[in-house]
XYZ file of C-alpha atoms in Angstrom:
515
model
C -40.865 41.509 -75.993
C -40.427 42.390 -72.403
C -42.403 45.096 -70.705
C -40.870 48.369 -69.621
C -38.932 51.001 -71.472
C -35.690 50.876 -73.339
C -32.864 52.627 -71.568
C -31.323 55.491 -73.483
C -28.486 53.299 -74.741
C -28.244 55.202 -78.004
C -25.716 54.612 -80.721
C -23.720 51.468 -81.227
C -25.062 49.560 -78.216
C -28.709 50.092 -79.189
C -28.068 48.940 -82.754
C -26.185 45.936 -81.410
C -29.142 45.135 -79.158
C -31.424 45.097 -82.221
C -29.132 42.552 -83.849
C -26.930 44.604 -86.160
C -23.257 45.487 -86.073
C -22.240 49.067 -86.847
C -21.192 49.249 -90.522
C -22.022 52.870 -91.362
C -20.111 55.752 -89.808
C -22.120 57.381 -87.011
C -21.268 61.046 -87.608
C -24.614 62.800 -88.022
C -25.933 65.208 -85.415
C -29.632 65.869 -84.846
C -29.243 68.929 -87.098
C -27.849 66.824 -89.926
C -30.530 64.181 -89.464
C -33.220 66.879 -89.576
C -31.567 68.436 -92.627
C -31.961 65.304 -94.762
C -35.707 64.975 -94.093
C -36.296 68.723 -94.367
C -34.457 68.815 -97.692
C -36.537 65.935 -99.067
C -39.808 67.517 -97.943
C -38.477 70.764 -99.511
C -41.500 73.051 -99.653
C -39.905 74.942 -102.540
C -39.875 71.688 -104.528
C -43.373 70.391 -103.870
C -45.245 73.695 -103.876
C -43.476 75.044 -106.963
C -43.931 71.803 -108.890
C -47.631 71.307 -108.139
C -48.798 74.906 -107.686
C -50.605 74.572 -111.018
C -52.690 71.740 -109.586
C -53.624 73.792 -106.515
C -54.588 76.823 -108.606
C -56.661 74.723 -110.974
C -58.503 72.767 -108.294
C -59.811 75.273 -105.771
C -57.285 78.069 -106.057
C -56.406 80.195 -103.002
C -58.790 78.505 -100.545
C -57.381 75.051 -101.270
C -53.796 76.331 -101.317
C -54.069 78.185 -98.002
C -56.366 75.926 -95.983
C -55.621 72.629 -97.696
C -51.979 73.033 -96.679
C -52.983 73.324 -93.016
C -55.338 70.336 -93.208
C -52.681 68.141 -94.794
C -50.101 69.516 -92.376
C -52.053 68.563 -89.260
C -52.652 64.994 -90.397
C -49.094 64.638 -91.694
C -47.870 65.570 -88.220
C -49.959 62.769 -86.684
C -48.320 60.309 -89.081
C -44.915 61.775 -88.230
C -45.518 61.520 -84.485
C -46.523 57.872 -84.796
C -43.454 57.114 -86.915
C -41.191 58.990 -84.504
C -42.426 56.911 -81.589
C -41.642 53.667 -83.419
C -38.306 55.031 -84.689
C -37.264 55.720 -81.114
C -37.788 52.071 -80.270
C -36.166 50.663 -83.436
C -33.542 53.101 -84.832
C -32.228 51.155 -87.836
C -31.648 52.043 -91.492
C -34.342 49.549 -92.454
C -36.873 51.846 -90.851
C -40.416 51.021 -91.844
C -39.997 47.410 -92.952
C -37.972 46.537 -89.855
C -40.671 48.152 -87.696
C -43.386 46.095 -89.409
C -41.456 42.888 -88.753
C -41.050 43.682 -85.063
C -44.637 44.832 -84.566
C -46.572 42.281 -86.633
C -45.592 39.345 -84.461
C -43.638 36.179 -85.263
C -46.158 34.610 -87.658
C -46.813 37.720 -89.728
C -43.347 39.311 -89.509
C -41.865 38.044 -92.821
C -44.862 39.015 -94.974
C -45.421 42.333 -93.161
C -41.755 43.199 -93.584
C -41.783 42.152 -97.250
C -44.819 44.195 -98.310
C -43.788 47.276 -96.298
C -40.235 47.177 -97.588
C -41.164 46.966 -101.244
C -43.733 49.760 -101.033
C -41.156 51.874 -99.230
C -38.323 51.254 -101.641
C -40.371 51.606 -104.835
C -42.029 54.711 -103.381
C -38.591 56.176 -102.719
C -37.420 55.389 -106.239
C -40.523 57.145 -107.526
C -39.785 60.183 -105.324
C -36.213 60.389 -106.609
C -37.511 60.099 -110.159
C -40.252 62.715 -109.829
C -38.088 65.247 -107.966
C -35.246 65.121 -110.480
C -37.612 65.095 -113.444
C -39.339 68.151 -111.964
C -35.955 69.881 -111.790
C -35.261 68.970 -115.422
C -38.631 70.491 -116.413
C -37.915 73.650 -114.413
C -34.496 73.992 -116.064
C -36.280 73.726 -119.419
C -38.611 76.571 -118.362
C -35.650 78.667 -117.184
C -33.975 78.159 -120.567
C -37.255 79.067 -122.318
C -37.597 82.328 -120.370
C -33.879 83.149 -120.695
C -34.167 82.983 -124.482
C -37.205 85.265 -124.700
C -40.142 83.202 -123.467
C -42.683 81.267 -125.485
C -44.186 84.366 -127.093
C -40.851 85.704 -128.318
C -39.363 82.599 -129.864
C -37.667 81.193 -126.774
C -36.043 77.773 -126.957
C -38.374 74.975 -125.855
C -36.486 71.744 -125.203
C -37.845 68.448 -126.501
C -38.791 65.589 -124.205
C -35.489 63.920 -125.123
C -33.484 66.933 -123.953
C -35.488 67.065 -120.713
C -34.740 63.372 -120.135
C -31.038 63.979 -120.824
C -31.013 66.813 -118.269
C -32.714 64.460 -115.808
C -29.987 61.875 -116.389
C -27.244 64.459 -115.898
C -28.748 65.577 -112.597
C -28.916 61.972 -111.367
C -25.259 61.471 -112.342
C -24.180 64.468 -110.244
C -26.324 63.288 -107.325
C -24.790 59.816 -107.478
C -21.284 61.295 -107.435
C -22.103 63.480 -104.414
C -23.660 60.510 -102.614
C -20.471 58.526 -103.185
C -18.559 60.968 -100.967
C -17.899 60.295 -97.247
C -20.797 60.915 -94.866
C -19.061 64.036 -93.487
C -19.436 65.638 -96.932
C -23.035 64.505 -97.183
C -23.701 65.975 -93.767
C -22.292 69.309 -94.944
C -24.409 69.284 -98.112
C -27.463 68.250 -96.095
C -27.105 71.191 -93.704
C -26.430 73.545 -96.620
C -29.605 72.226 -98.267
C -31.677 72.876 -95.150
C -30.302 76.423 -94.827
C -30.928 77.083 -98.536
C -34.525 75.877 -98.276
C -35.305 78.037 -95.240
C -33.555 81.179 -96.508
C -34.901 80.626 -100.020
C -38.477 80.430 -98.786
C -38.175 83.631 -96.758
C -36.442 85.435 -99.632
C -39.104 84.500 -102.180
C -42.137 85.019 -99.933
C -40.961 88.597 -99.304
C -39.303 89.442 -102.620
C -42.051 88.453 -105.069
C -44.963 90.300 -103.378
C -42.752 93.389 -102.914
C -41.688 93.443 -106.568
C -45.113 92.649 -108.044
C -47.001 95.755 -109.182
C -50.382 94.085 -108.777
C -51.348 92.167 -105.669
C -54.407 90.205 -104.683
C -56.579 91.339 -101.809
C -56.673 89.463 -98.500
C -60.286 88.615 -99.289
C -59.211 86.919 -102.535
C -56.373 84.975 -100.898
C -58.407 83.705 -97.959
C -61.874 83.292 -99.479
C -61.699 82.824 -103.266
C -62.570 79.297 -104.388
C -61.733 78.562 -108.003
C -64.222 76.213 -109.674
C -63.137 76.990 -113.254
C -60.907 73.991 -113.936
C -61.763 72.896 -117.493
C -61.955 69.350 -116.102
C -65.723 68.964 -115.948
C -65.733 69.067 -112.129
C -67.990 71.574 -110.354
C -68.520 70.048 -106.880
C -66.647 72.186 -104.370
C -66.005 69.357 -101.873
C -64.662 67.173 -104.704
C -62.444 69.996 -105.978
C -61.110 70.699 -102.479
C -60.192 67.059 -101.914
C -58.414 66.752 -105.270
C -56.614 70.023 -104.557
C -54.999 68.490 -101.455
C -52.580 66.591 -103.708
C -50.118 69.501 -103.853
C -49.871 69.718 -100.075
C -49.673 65.985 -99.451
C -47.126 65.448 -102.238
C -44.922 68.092 -100.661
C -45.215 66.772 -97.110
C -43.602 63.406 -97.715
C -40.137 61.865 -97.506
C -39.499 62.466 -93.813
C -38.803 58.755 -93.299
C -35.275 59.786 -94.322
C -34.570 60.528 -90.656
C -35.257 56.869 -89.869
C -33.163 55.575 -92.769
C -30.231 57.747 -91.640
C -30.504 56.576 -88.023
C -27.557 54.148 -88.198
C -25.409 57.162 -89.114
C -26.900 59.449 -86.437
C -25.597 59.940 -82.915
C -28.124 59.015 -80.183
C -30.451 57.842 -82.926
C -33.271 56.723 -80.626
C -33.672 60.366 -79.589
C -32.355 62.335 -82.565
C -34.083 60.231 -85.236
C -37.555 61.053 -83.858
C -36.529 64.698 -83.420
C -35.491 64.782 -87.078
C -38.875 63.446 -88.227
C -41.007 65.797 -86.124
C -38.948 68.963 -86.570
C -38.686 68.529 -90.350
C -42.479 68.243 -90.649
C -43.218 71.095 -88.226
C -40.807 73.593 -89.743
C -41.911 72.625 -93.267
C -45.559 73.310 -92.389
C -44.708 76.781 -91.075
C -42.338 77.971 -93.816
C -44.431 76.289 -96.522
C -47.545 78.170 -95.474
C -45.590 81.419 -95.542
C -44.345 80.658 -99.057
C -47.864 79.829 -100.224
C -49.259 83.075 -98.807
C -46.466 85.188 -100.277
C -46.887 83.731 -103.762
C -50.692 83.641 -103.711
C -50.859 87.346 -102.841
C -49.400 87.977 -106.318
C -52.084 85.943 -108.115
C -54.549 88.223 -109.885
C -55.505 86.206 -112.985
C -55.637 82.431 -112.555
C -56.573 81.558 -116.185
C -53.627 83.632 -117.472
C -51.179 81.815 -115.190
C -52.429 78.400 -116.303
C -52.554 79.307 -120.003
C -50.060 77.095 -121.900
C -49.450 79.991 -124.300
C -48.005 82.364 -121.678
C -44.279 83.143 -121.592
C -43.520 80.275 -119.194
C -45.571 77.765 -121.212
C -48.226 77.467 -118.494
C -45.804 76.952 -115.572
C -47.686 79.126 -113.058
C -44.993 80.051 -110.518
C -42.435 80.680 -113.258
C -44.926 83.020 -114.936
C -45.581 84.787 -111.605
C -41.862 85.385 -110.976
C -41.130 86.416 -114.554
C -44.041 88.830 -114.928
C -43.491 90.394 -111.477
C -40.047 91.623 -112.502
C -40.930 92.305 -116.107
C -43.885 94.548 -115.183
C -41.801 96.600 -112.745
C -38.370 96.701 -114.394
C -39.133 95.902 -118.030
C -37.080 92.717 -117.802
C -37.857 89.326 -116.338
C -34.228 88.564 -115.435
C -34.914 88.936 -111.703
C -37.676 86.377 -111.988
C -35.325 83.934 -113.670
C -32.845 84.401 -110.804
C -35.660 83.618 -108.355
C -36.400 80.438 -110.309
C -32.732 79.491 -109.956
C -33.154 79.751 -106.178
C -35.967 77.196 -106.460
C -33.908 75.042 -108.837
C -31.058 74.769 -106.325
C -33.562 73.765 -103.613
C -34.963 71.029 -105.872
C -31.404 69.900 -106.637
C -30.712 69.465 -102.925
C -34.060 67.698 -102.510
C -33.113 65.146 -105.154
C -29.676 64.718 -103.600
C -31.116 63.955 -100.156
C -33.781 61.721 -101.675
C -31.094 59.578 -103.292
C -29.248 59.417 -99.957
C -32.323 58.110 -98.148
C -33.117 55.796 -101.055
C -29.677 54.200 -101.016
C -29.855 53.546 -97.254
C -33.149 51.738 -97.716
C -31.620 49.615 -100.492
C -28.626 48.916 -98.254
C -30.793 47.799 -95.337
C -33.284 45.793 -97.406
C -30.516 43.943 -99.234
C -28.655 43.367 -95.951
C -31.636 41.200 -95.039
C -31.572 39.389 -98.379
C -34.814 40.833 -99.777
C -33.464 42.043 -103.121
C -31.966 40.212 -106.096
C -28.122 40.227 -105.781
C -28.463 41.455 -102.206
C -24.842 40.653 -101.365
C -23.741 43.396 -103.764
C -26.136 46.189 -102.777
C -25.350 46.110 -99.068
C -21.585 46.396 -99.468
C -19.940 49.558 -98.139
C -16.724 51.139 -99.408
C -13.695 52.429 -97.506
C -15.641 55.602 -96.616
C -18.401 53.440 -95.117
C -20.832 54.454 -97.862
C -23.171 51.864 -99.511
C -21.746 52.768 -102.903
C -23.503 50.130 -105.017
C -26.869 50.976 -103.468
C -26.302 54.624 -104.413
C -25.675 53.900 -108.089
C -28.431 51.296 -108.314
C -30.975 53.829 -107.005
C -29.771 56.482 -109.470
C -30.001 54.016 -112.361
C -33.524 52.877 -111.474
C -34.673 56.511 -111.090
C -33.413 57.162 -114.624
C -35.153 54.065 -116.000
C -38.454 55.051 -114.381
C -38.300 58.426 -116.155
C -38.048 56.697 -119.550
C -41.832 56.233 -119.425
C -42.120 59.999 -120.089
C -40.988 59.366 -123.656
C -44.008 57.204 -124.349
C -46.752 58.942 -122.416
C -46.747 61.673 -119.817
C -49.915 60.040 -118.440
C -47.990 56.822 -117.826
C -45.168 58.773 -116.183
C -47.560 60.593 -113.868
C -49.234 57.292 -112.949
C -45.925 55.712 -112.099
C -44.730 58.615 -109.965
C -48.057 58.674 -108.128
C -46.549 55.782 -106.191
C -44.330 58.461 -104.661
C -47.289 59.650 -102.581
C -49.618 56.684 -102.148
C -46.929 54.011 -102.117
C -44.829 55.773 -99.520
C -47.781 56.562 -97.297
C -48.940 52.948 -97.405
C -45.450 52.009 -96.226
C -45.746 54.647 -93.483
C -49.129 53.355 -92.348
C -48.392 49.621 -92.189
C -46.051 49.627 -89.155
C -48.316 52.162 -87.435
C -51.282 49.850 -88.058
C -49.389 46.916 -86.545
C -48.402 49.126 -83.603
C -52.036 49.921 -82.740
C -53.371 46.396 -83.377
C -51.132 43.351 -83.070
C -48.526 45.107 -80.905
C -50.859 47.335 -78.934
C -49.983 45.663 -75.628
C -46.500 44.367 -76.405
C -44.919 47.503 -77.907
C -41.928 48.676 -75.858
C -41.499 52.454 -76.282
C -38.142 54.146 -76.629
C -36.978 57.429 -75.060
C -39.416 59.351 -77.262
C -42.988 58.114 -76.912
C -46.555 59.402 -77.041
C -47.635 57.714 -73.829
C -51.334 56.945 -73.582
C -52.035 58.993 -76.716
C -49.928 56.726 -78.929
C -52.758 54.406 -79.950
C -55.246 57.228 -80.651
C -52.741 59.203 -82.742
C -51.791 55.976 -84.501
C -55.381 55.272 -85.526
C -55.811 58.837 -86.796
C -52.666 58.346 -88.887
C -53.881 55.056 -90.379
C -57.318 56.484 -91.211
C -55.742 59.534 -92.866
C -53.567 57.355 -95.106
C -56.638 55.300 -96.058
C -58.462 58.549 -96.878
C -55.781 60.031 -99.115
C -55.288 56.672 -100.840
C -58.920 56.876 -101.957
C -58.836 60.625 -102.688
C -55.829 60.505 -104.963
C -57.285 57.579 -106.867
C -60.363 59.556 -107.927
C -60.696 60.845 -111.522
C -59.401 64.392 -111.975
C -61.246 65.056 -115.228
C -64.576 64.144 -116.797
C -65.541 62.472 -119.029
C -63.027 59.759 -118.197
C -60.931 58.640 -121.180
C -57.618 56.825 -121.601
C -55.892 60.222 -121.411
C -57.810 61.548 -118.387
C -58.121 58.348 -116.344
C -56.333 58.527 -112.991
C -53.947 55.594 -113.217
C -52.902 55.824 -109.567
C -54.898 52.751 -108.432
C -53.519 50.853 -111.423
C -49.932 51.731 -110.497
C -50.306 51.129 -106.766
C -52.464 48.032 -107.222
C -50.122 46.696 -109.877
C -47.213 46.991 -107.479
C -49.241 45.113 -104.856
C -50.007 42.264 -107.276
C -46.354 41.966 -108.325
C -45.005 42.025 -104.770
C -47.575 39.551 -103.414
C -47.167 37.236 -106.410
C -43.400 37.220 -105.921
C -44.027 36.394 -102.264
C -46.381 33.497 -102.998
C -44.292 32.001 -105.770
C -40.832 32.406 -104.255
C -40.044 34.747 -101.360
C -42.171 33.016 -98.714
C -39.837 30.037 -98.956
C -36.665 31.978 -98.146
C -37.410 35.479 -96.804
C -37.803 35.345 -93.040
C -37.761 39.080 -92.305
C -34.885 41.199 -91.016
C -31.796 39.106 -90.320
C -29.321 39.874 -87.565
C -25.615 40.090 -88.339
C -24.392 40.061 -84.747
C -23.503 36.637 -83.488
C -25.562 33.915 -85.167
C -27.559 34.887 -88.252
C -31.183 34.520 -87.275
C -34.259 36.416 -88.248
C -35.117 39.250 -85.872
C-alpha cells in the first residue's frame, strides 16, 4: 500500500479501484444505509426478547447500567469498523478488510476465517430474530385467547416452527424486490423502531397503575435467579448478554456499501449513527419498561398469563389492571412484533449481500450460482439460500431448545469475532501500512482498535461461562462448543482443501487476480 490518504472518489470509481466492477444498483442514501443497520440492531427486538435474562440476572441495575457499559464498548468496535469501512467500502466487508490488512502471506487464511464466522454468525442472527418473532406471535395468540390461566391457546413447537418458516418466506419475497423497494422498507423500519420505542416507553408507564420507585430502578440488584449463582459480579457479567445481543448487526452498513452512494463516507456514518441512536433510544425503552416492574418473580413465573414472557406480561397486566382488559397490551406487543419483522427482513438483506460477496470470490460451494444478480440487480439466489439455511438452523429447536440456544449463540460471539479480526490486523500487521479513507480516527485509531479487540475477547469469555449451577447436560453453556466447533470445521476445511484454491478476495475488473 502507498502512504497518504484516499481521495474522496466515492461510488463506482472507488469500487473499481478496489478491483470490483459495479454489479449492484447504487441507490441507497446515507439514511437508507443507516436504516438497515438500525433495523437489525432493533432495540425493540433485542430488549424484548432477552428482557427475561436481564431481570433474572441482576434486574434493574444490570438492565440500566449494563446497557450503558455494553453501549460504550460497542461504540468503540463500531468506530474501528467505520474507519476500515471508509478505506474499503465493499459488500464483502469484514472478510475483505481482513485480507487487505493481514498482509500478502496471511491474507487468504485471514479472509477465510473472518468470512465464515461472519456469514454463519449472520445466518444465526436471521434464525434467532425470526424464531423470536414466531415465539412472540405464539404469546400474542395465547393472550388473545384468554392467557395461560384462562385456557388460552398455546401453540406447539411445530406450530412455532411453521410460523418461523412463513416469516422467512415473506422476508425472502420482500428481499427479491428491487433495491428501491428495499430502501423504502428499510426507512419505514427505522421510523417504526424509533416511533415504537417512544410510544411504548411513554404509554406503558402511563397506563400502569403500579410503578417502581426511582430507587428501585437505579439501585435494586436482583440476586434471586434460581440458578445457583449468588456472586454479584458474576451475575452482572452474565446479565450483559441482553445488551450485547441487542447491539449487534451493524456490519449491515458495510455489506450494503456497494449499493450506497458515496459509500466511503456514508457507510461509516451508517455504522456509527445506528449504534449511537440505538444506545439512546434503547436506554429510554429500558427505563420506561423497568419503571413498571414491581414484582420480578411474578413476571418470570411460567404460570403467569403470558407463560413467563416478562415484557408481554408487563404490557398485558398494565392494561388489564386499569381497563379490565389486556387488549391494549396485546396491541403494544404487535408494535414490537412489527419491529422484529423489520429486523428479520433487514437481517436477511445484509446476510444475502455477504453471501453474494463471499461467493463472488469463490469461497462457497457452488459460488457461481450464489453471486448471480437478476434483472433488478438483486442477488436473488443468495437471498433464498440465506432464508433456507435460517429455516434449517431453527430445526434444532424440535430436538432440544438447549441445542437451539447454543447454535444461535454464534449470533453474538461468532459475529463479534468476525468484527474483531480485521480490527486486530489493523492495529498489528497493518499498523503502519493502513491507508485511511475520508472517515478516520487519526492518532486514536490504534488505541480505540485495541480497546475493541480486548472487549470482544472479554465478552467471548463472559458468554461462555455457565449460567446455572450445578452444571448438567441441560444447564451447560454450549456457546464454546458451538463457536469452537465452527472454528474446527472451518480450519479443517482450510487445511484439507481450501488452502489449495482459495487465495482471498478476487478482482473482477481487468485480469482476475487476488486482491
